[in-house]
Amino acid sequence: MSVIRWILGKLILGLNFIFRPTQRKLNPEQKAAQQEAAKGLALYQFAACPFCVKVRRELHRLNLELPLRDAKGSDLYRGELEQGGGRIKVPCLRIDDNGQTKWLYESNDIITYLRHRFATEQ
Ligand SMILES: N[C@@H](CCC(=O)N[C@@H](CS)C(=O)NCC(=O)O)C(=O)O
């Protein structure tokens, strides 16, 4: 079973690499402003999880770089996710804002949030 999961994971990563979505173009000022606005966001994820790949594709499309925290390979990030968000489920977007932390689960909700915050800027 774990071999099949491993093969599927590699397949997902390979297809994702081949069929990368078009990245929107930002000039250096726009990019810097966007990155500044994205401070406080971090994506907890697994490398080969299809729902995480979906969110990472949206990040690529938006030309937005977020810290990616591997909740499978890192005990630290796994612990943060479990303690902060309440469960080990990925993807999960951590939103630190004004001293408050929110944990947003569900790939579709994360994508909607990111589009709402970043797709209309510039
Ligand atoms: N509906 C969720 C599905 C997420 C999901 O099933 N993630 C898996 C990894 S691919 C997971 O975290 N499984 C662990 C668990 O559910 O406890 C989404 O779209 O984000």
Short mmCIF file of N, CA and C and ligand atoms in Angstrom, two decimals:
data_model
loop_
_atom_site.label_atom_id
_atom_site.label_comp_id
_atom_site.label_asym_id
_atom_site.label_seq_id
_atom_site.Cartn_x
_atom_site.Cartn_y
_atom_site.Cartn_z
N MET A 1 0.83 -1.22 0.00
CA MET A 1 0.00 0.00 0.00
C MET A 1 0.87 1.26 0.00
N SER A 2 1.93 1.23 0.83
CA SER A 2 2.79 2.43 0.90
C SER A 2 3.57 2.60 -0.39
N VAL A 3 3.84 1.47 -1.11
CA VAL A 3 4.54 1.58 -2.40
C VAL A 3 3.63 2.27 -3.41
N ILE A 4 2.35 1.87 -3.43
CA ILE A 4 1.40 2.50 -4.35
C ILE A 4 1.28 3.99 -4.03
N ARG A 5 1.21 4.30 -2.74
CA ARG A 5 1.11 5.71 -2.34
C ARG A 5 2.35 6.48 -2.80
N TRP A 6 3.51 5.84 -2.68
CA TRP A 6 4.77 6.48 -3.08
C TRP A 6 4.75 6.75 -4.60
N ILE A 7 4.31 5.73 -5.37
CA ILE A 7 4.27 5.89 -6.83
C ILE A 7 3.28 6.99 -7.21
N LEU A 8 2.11 6.97 -6.58
CA LEU A 8 1.11 8.01 -6.88
C LEU A 8 1.65 9.40 -6.55
N GLY A 9 2.35 9.49 -5.44
CA GLY A 9 2.93 10.77 -5.03
C GLY A 9 3.91 11.29 -6.07
N LYS A 10 4.78 10.39 -6.55
CA LYS A 10 5.77 10.80 -7.57
C LYS A 10 5.06 11.21 -8.86
N LEU A 11 3.99 10.47 -9.20
CA LEU A 11 3.23 10.78 -10.41
C LEU A 11 2.60 12.17 -10.31
N ILE A 12 2.01 12.45 -9.16
CA ILE A 12 1.38 13.76 -8.95
C ILE A 12 2.41 14.88 -9.08
N LEU A 13 3.59 14.67 -8.46
CA LEU A 13 4.63 15.70 -8.51
C LEU A 13 5.15 15.87 -9.93
N GLY A 14 5.28 14.75 -10.66
CA GLY A 14 5.77 14.82 -12.03
C GLY A 14 4.79 15.55 -12.94
N LEU A 15 3.52 15.18 -12.84
CA LEU A 15 2.51 15.84 -13.68
C LEU A 15 2.40 17.32 -13.34
N ASN A 16 2.50 17.61 -12.05
CA ASN A 16 2.44 19.01 -11.63
C ASN A 16 3.61 19.80 -12.21
N PHE A 17 4.76 19.16 -12.27
CA PHE A 17 5.94 19.85 -12.82
C PHE A 17 5.77 20.10 -14.32
N ILE A 18 5.24 19.09 -15.03
CA ILE A 18 5.09 19.22 -16.49
C ILE A 18 4.01 20.25 -16.83
N PHE A 19 2.89 20.17 -16.13
CA PHE A 19 1.77 21.06 -16.46
C PHE A 19 1.65 22.20 -15.45
N ARG A 20 2.70 22.98 -15.37
CA ARG A 20 2.69 24.11 -14.45
C ARG A 20 1.73 25.18 -14.99
N PRO A 21 0.92 25.79 -14.14
CA PRO A 21 0.05 26.86 -14.63
C PRO A 21 0.87 28.11 -14.98
N THR A 22 0.27 28.96 -15.80
CA THR A 22 0.96 30.20 -16.15
C THR A 22 1.03 31.11 -14.93
N GLN A 23 2.21 31.64 -14.72
CA GLN A 23 2.42 32.52 -13.58
C GLN A 23 2.17 33.96 -13.98
N ARG A 24 1.41 34.68 -13.19
CA ARG A 24 1.18 36.07 -13.58
C ARG A 24 2.45 36.88 -13.38
N LYS A 25 2.58 37.89 -14.21
CA LYS A 25 3.79 38.69 -14.17
C LYS A 25 3.60 39.86 -13.21
N LEU A 26 4.60 40.06 -12.39
CA LEU A 26 4.60 41.21 -11.47
C LEU A 26 5.94 41.93 -11.64
N ASN A 27 5.89 43.26 -11.63
CA ASN A 27 7.16 43.97 -11.65
C ASN A 27 7.77 43.91 -10.24
N PRO A 28 9.03 44.27 -10.08
CA PRO A 28 9.69 44.10 -8.77
C PRO A 28 8.96 44.80 -7.63
N GLU A 29 8.39 45.98 -7.91
CA GLU A 29 7.67 46.70 -6.84
C GLU A 29 6.40 45.96 -6.45
N GLN A 30 5.69 45.48 -7.45
CA GLN A 30 4.46 44.72 -7.17
C GLN A 30 4.76 43.46 -6.39
N LYS A 31 5.83 42.80 -6.81
CA LYS A 31 6.22 41.55 -6.14
C LYS A 31 6.57 41.82 -4.67
N ALA A 32 7.35 42.89 -4.46
CA ALA A 32 7.75 43.22 -3.09
C ALA A 32 6.53 43.57 -2.24
N ALA A 33 5.60 44.33 -2.83
CA ALA A 33 4.39 44.72 -2.08
C ALA A 33 3.57 43.49 -1.73
N GLN A 34 3.48 42.59 -2.69
CA GLN A 34 2.70 41.37 -2.45
C GLN A 34 3.34 40.53 -1.34
N GLN A 35 4.67 40.39 -1.41
CA GLN A 35 5.36 39.61 -0.39
C GLN A 35 5.21 40.25 0.99
N GLU A 36 5.24 41.57 1.01
CA GLU A 36 5.06 42.28 2.28
C GLU A 36 3.67 41.98 2.85
N ALA A 37 2.67 42.01 1.96
CA ALA A 37 1.30 41.75 2.40
C ALA A 37 1.12 40.31 2.86
N ALA A 38 1.98 39.44 2.36
CA ALA A 38 1.84 38.01 2.69
C ALA A 38 2.60 37.61 3.95
N LYS A 39 3.28 38.58 4.56
CA LYS A 39 3.98 38.26 5.81
C LYS A 39 2.95 37.77 6.81
N GLY A 40 3.27 36.76 7.53
CA GLY A 40 2.30 36.23 8.50
C GLY A 40 1.52 35.04 7.97
N LEU A 41 1.74 34.68 6.69
CA LEU A 41 1.08 33.50 6.14
C LEU A 41 2.10 32.37 6.00
N ALA A 42 1.66 31.16 6.27
CA ALA A 42 2.51 29.98 6.05
C ALA A 42 1.60 28.80 5.73
N LEU A 43 2.06 27.97 4.80
CA LEU A 43 1.25 26.82 4.40
C LEU A 43 1.84 25.54 5.00
N TYR A 44 1.04 24.87 5.82
CA TYR A 44 1.43 23.57 6.35
C TYR A 44 0.94 22.54 5.36
N GLN A 45 1.81 21.63 4.97
CA GLN A 45 1.48 20.77 3.85
C GLN A 45 2.32 19.50 3.82
N PHE A 46 1.94 18.58 2.94
CA PHE A 46 2.77 17.42 2.60
C PHE A 46 3.18 17.62 1.15
N ALA A 47 4.39 17.19 0.79
CA ALA A 47 4.88 17.42 -0.58
C ALA A 47 3.97 16.81 -1.63
N ALA A 48 3.54 15.57 -1.44
CA ALA A 48 2.84 14.86 -2.51
C ALA A 48 1.33 14.75 -2.29
N CYS A 49 0.80 15.50 -1.38
CA CYS A 49 -0.66 15.48 -1.15
C CYS A 49 -1.33 16.25 -2.29
N PRO A 50 -2.30 15.64 -2.99
CA PRO A 50 -2.90 16.30 -4.15
C PRO A 50 -3.60 17.62 -3.80
N PHE A 51 -4.16 17.70 -2.60
CA PHE A 51 -4.83 18.95 -2.20
C PHE A 51 -3.80 20.05 -1.95
N CYS A 52 -2.63 19.64 -1.46
CA CYS A 52 -1.54 20.61 -1.24
C CYS A 52 -0.96 21.06 -2.58
N VAL A 53 -0.87 20.12 -3.52
CA VAL A 53 -0.39 20.47 -4.86
C VAL A 53 -1.33 21.50 -5.47
N LYS A 54 -2.62 21.31 -5.28
CA LYS A 54 -3.62 22.25 -5.83
C LYS A 54 -3.38 23.66 -5.27
N VAL A 55 -3.12 23.75 -3.97
CA VAL A 55 -2.88 25.07 -3.37
C VAL A 55 -1.54 25.64 -3.85
N ARG A 56 -0.52 24.79 -3.96
CA ARG A 56 0.78 25.29 -4.42
C ARG A 56 0.68 25.77 -5.86
N ARG A 57 -0.16 25.13 -6.66
CA ARG A 57 -0.35 25.60 -8.04
C ARG A 57 -0.98 27.00 -8.05
N GLU A 58 -1.87 27.23 -7.13
CA GLU A 58 -2.48 28.57 -7.04
C GLU A 58 -1.43 29.60 -6.61
N LEU A 59 -0.57 29.21 -5.68
CA LEU A 59 0.51 30.11 -5.27
C LEU A 59 1.39 30.47 -6.46
N HIS A 60 1.68 29.45 -7.27
CA HIS A 60 2.50 29.68 -8.46
C HIS A 60 1.79 30.64 -9.42
N ARG A 61 0.49 30.38 -9.64
CA ARG A 61 -0.31 31.21 -10.54
C ARG A 61 -0.28 32.67 -10.07
N LEU A 62 -0.42 32.85 -8.77
CA LEU A 62 -0.46 34.21 -8.21
C LEU A 62 0.94 34.84 -8.09
N ASN A 63 1.97 34.02 -8.35
CA ASN A 63 3.36 34.50 -8.20
C ASN A 63 3.61 34.92 -6.75
N LEU A 64 3.11 34.10 -5.84
CA LEU A 64 3.18 34.40 -4.42
C LEU A 64 4.02 33.33 -3.72
N GLU A 65 5.01 33.79 -2.97
CA GLU A 65 5.86 32.83 -2.25
C GLU A 65 5.50 32.83 -0.77
N LEU A 66 5.15 31.67 -0.28
CA LEU A 66 4.85 31.52 1.15
C LEU A 66 5.79 30.49 1.75
N PRO A 67 6.09 30.59 3.02
CA PRO A 67 6.83 29.51 3.67
C PRO A 67 6.01 28.23 3.60
N LEU A 68 6.65 27.15 3.14
CA LEU A 68 5.97 25.85 3.06
C LEU A 68 6.50 25.00 4.21
N ARG A 69 5.61 24.57 5.08
CA ARG A 69 6.03 23.82 6.28
C ARG A 69 5.58 22.37 6.16
N ASP A 70 6.57 21.52 6.04
CA ASP A 70 6.32 20.09 5.81
C ASP A 70 5.86 19.43 7.11
N ALA A 71 4.57 19.17 7.19
CA ALA A 71 4.01 18.61 8.42
C ALA A 71 4.18 17.10 8.50
N LYS A 72 4.80 16.53 7.48
CA LYS A 72 5.09 15.09 7.53
C LYS A 72 6.54 14.87 7.99
N GLY A 73 7.45 15.63 7.39
CA GLY A 73 8.87 15.40 7.64
C GLY A 73 9.39 16.12 8.87
N SER A 74 8.65 17.07 9.39
CA SER A 74 9.16 17.85 10.51
C SER A 74 8.26 17.69 11.73
N ASP A 75 8.82 17.19 12.82
CA ASP A 75 8.06 17.05 14.06
C ASP A 75 7.63 18.42 14.59
N LEU A 76 8.50 19.41 14.37
CA LEU A 76 8.19 20.76 14.85
C LEU A 76 6.91 21.28 14.18
N TYR A 77 6.87 21.23 12.85
CA TYR A 77 5.71 21.75 12.12
C TYR A 77 4.47 20.90 12.35
N ARG A 78 4.68 19.60 12.47
CA ARG A 78 3.56 18.70 12.75
C ARG A 78 2.93 19.06 14.11
N GLY A 79 3.80 19.32 15.07
CA GLY A 79 3.34 19.69 16.41
C GLY A 79 2.62 21.04 16.39
N GLU A 80 3.19 21.99 15.65
CA GLU A 80 2.54 23.32 15.56
C GLU A 80 1.15 23.19 14.97
N LEU A 81 1.04 22.38 13.92
CA LEU A 81 -0.25 22.21 13.25
C LEU A 81 -1.27 21.56 14.18
N GLU A 82 -0.82 20.52 14.86
CA GLU A 82 -1.74 19.79 15.74
C GLU A 82 -2.19 20.66 16.92
N GLN A 83 -1.22 21.35 17.49
CA GLN A 83 -1.56 22.19 18.66
C GLN A 83 -2.35 23.42 18.28
N GLY A 84 -1.90 24.07 17.20
CA GLY A 84 -2.54 25.34 16.80
C GLY A 84 -3.85 25.13 16.08
N GLY A 85 -3.84 24.23 15.09
CA GLY A 85 -5.03 24.04 14.25
C GLY A 85 -6.00 23.04 14.86
N GLY A 86 -5.47 22.14 15.67
CA GLY A 86 -6.35 21.18 16.33
C GLY A 86 -6.32 19.80 15.70
N ARG A 87 -5.76 19.67 14.49
CA ARG A 87 -5.66 18.34 13.88
C ARG A 87 -4.58 18.32 12.81
N ILE A 88 -4.11 17.11 12.54
CA ILE A 88 -3.12 16.94 11.48
C ILE A 88 -3.88 16.71 10.18
N LYS A 89 -4.16 17.76 9.50
CA LYS A 89 -4.78 17.65 8.18
C LYS A 89 -4.19 18.75 7.33
N VAL A 90 -3.82 18.40 6.12
CA VAL A 90 -3.20 19.38 5.23
C VAL A 90 -3.97 19.40 3.91
N PRO A 91 -3.91 20.51 3.20
CA PRO A 91 -3.21 21.75 3.52
C PRO A 91 -3.92 22.54 4.61
N CYS A 92 -3.12 23.35 5.29
CA CYS A 92 -3.67 24.28 6.28
C CYS A 92 -2.87 25.58 6.20
N LEU A 93 -3.59 26.66 6.05
CA LEU A 93 -2.93 27.97 5.96
C LEU A 93 -2.94 28.62 7.33
N ARG A 94 -1.74 28.93 7.81
CA ARG A 94 -1.63 29.66 9.08
C ARG A 94 -1.63 31.15 8.78
N ILE A 95 -2.51 31.86 9.45
CA ILE A 95 -2.64 33.30 9.21
C ILE A 95 -2.36 34.02 10.52
N ASP A 96 -1.18 34.65 10.60
CA ASP A 96 -0.82 35.45 11.77
C ASP A 96 -1.13 36.91 11.46
N ASP A 97 -2.00 37.49 12.25
CA ASP A 97 -2.42 38.85 11.95
C ASP A 97 -2.67 39.59 13.26
N ASN A 98 -1.92 40.65 13.48
CA ASN A 98 -2.12 41.48 14.67
C ASN A 98 -2.10 40.68 15.97
N GLY A 99 -1.15 39.77 16.06
CA GLY A 99 -1.02 38.99 17.28
C GLY A 99 -2.00 37.84 17.41
N GLN A 100 -2.88 37.69 16.43
CA GLN A 100 -3.84 36.57 16.45
C GLN A 100 -3.48 35.57 15.37
N THR A 101 -3.70 34.29 15.66
CA THR A 101 -3.41 33.26 14.67
C THR A 101 -4.67 32.50 14.32
N LYS A 102 -4.91 32.39 12.98
CA LYS A 102 -6.04 31.57 12.51
C LYS A 102 -5.47 30.43 11.70
N TRP A 103 -6.16 29.31 11.71
CA TRP A 103 -5.73 28.13 10.96
C TRP A 103 -6.83 27.79 9.98
N LEU A 104 -6.55 27.93 8.70
CA LEU A 104 -7.58 27.72 7.68
C LEU A 104 -7.33 26.38 6.97
N TYR A 105 -8.27 25.46 7.16
CA TYR A 105 -8.19 24.15 6.50
C TYR A 105 -9.02 24.19 5.22
N GLU A 106 -8.93 23.15 4.44
CA GLU A 106 -9.69 22.94 3.19
C GLU A 106 -9.06 23.70 2.02
N SER A 107 -8.56 22.94 1.06
CA SER A 107 -7.85 23.53 -0.08
C SER A 107 -8.69 24.59 -0.80
N ASN A 108 -9.98 24.31 -1.01
CA ASN A 108 -10.81 25.28 -1.73
C ASN A 108 -10.96 26.58 -0.95
N ASP A 109 -11.09 26.47 0.36
CA ASP A 109 -11.22 27.68 1.19
C ASP A 109 -9.91 28.47 1.20
N ILE A 110 -8.79 27.76 1.20
CA ILE A 110 -7.49 28.43 1.17
C ILE A 110 -7.32 29.18 -0.16
N ILE A 111 -7.69 28.52 -1.24
CA ILE A 111 -7.55 29.15 -2.57
C ILE A 111 -8.46 30.37 -2.67
N THR A 112 -9.68 30.24 -2.18
CA THR A 112 -10.59 31.39 -2.20
C THR A 112 -10.01 32.56 -1.40
N TYR A 113 -9.45 32.24 -0.23
CA TYR A 113 -8.85 33.27 0.62
C TYR A 113 -7.69 33.96 -0.11
N LEU A 114 -6.82 33.15 -0.71
CA LEU A 114 -5.64 33.72 -1.38
C LEU A 114 -6.05 34.58 -2.58
N ARG A 115 -7.04 34.10 -3.33
CA ARG A 115 -7.50 34.90 -4.49
C ARG A 115 -8.12 36.20 -4.02
N HIS A 116 -8.89 36.11 -2.96
CA HIS A 116 -9.56 37.30 -2.45
C HIS A 116 -8.51 38.33 -2.01
N ARG A 117 -7.46 37.86 -1.37
CA ARG A 117 -6.45 38.79 -0.86
C ARG A 117 -5.46 39.25 -1.91
N PHE A 118 -5.15 38.38 -2.87
CA PHE A 118 -4.02 38.71 -3.76
C PHE A 118 -4.35 38.80 -5.25
N ALA A 119 -5.39 38.12 -5.72
CA ALA A 119 -5.59 38.10 -7.17
C ALA A 119 -6.03 39.44 -7.70
N THR A 120 -6.70 40.23 -6.88
CA THR A 120 -7.24 41.50 -7.39
C THR A 120 -6.25 42.65 -7.22
N GLU A 121 -5.17 42.41 -6.44
CA GLU A 121 -4.19 43.49 -6.26
C GLU A 121 -3.40 43.70 -7.53
N GLN A 122 -2.68 44.73 -7.61
CA GLN A 122 -1.79 45.15 -8.70
C GLN A 122 -2.56 45.96 -9.74
N1 LIG B 1 -11.01 18.20 1.73
C1 LIG B 1 -9.63 18.41 2.14
C2 LIG B 1 -8.89 17.10 2.02
C3 LIG B 1 -7.50 17.17 2.64
C4 LIG B 1 -6.92 15.79 2.90
O1 LIG B 1 -7.60 14.76 2.82
N2 LIG B 1 -5.63 15.78 3.20
C5 LIG B 1 -4.98 14.56 3.58
C6 LIG B 1 -3.61 14.46 2.92
S1 LIG B 1 -3.73 14.30 1.17
C7 LIG B 1 -4.77 14.57 5.06
O2 LIG B 1 -4.37 15.55 5.64
N3 LIG B 1 -5.04 13.44 5.69
C8 LIG B 1 -4.84 13.30 7.11
C9 LIG B 1 -6.12 13.24 7.84
O3 LIG B 1 -7.19 13.45 7.23
O4 LIG B 1 -6.06 12.97 9.03
C10 LIG B 1 -9.03 19.52 1.30
O5 LIG B 1 -9.49 19.78 0.18
O6 LIG B 1 -8.10 20.18 1.79
#
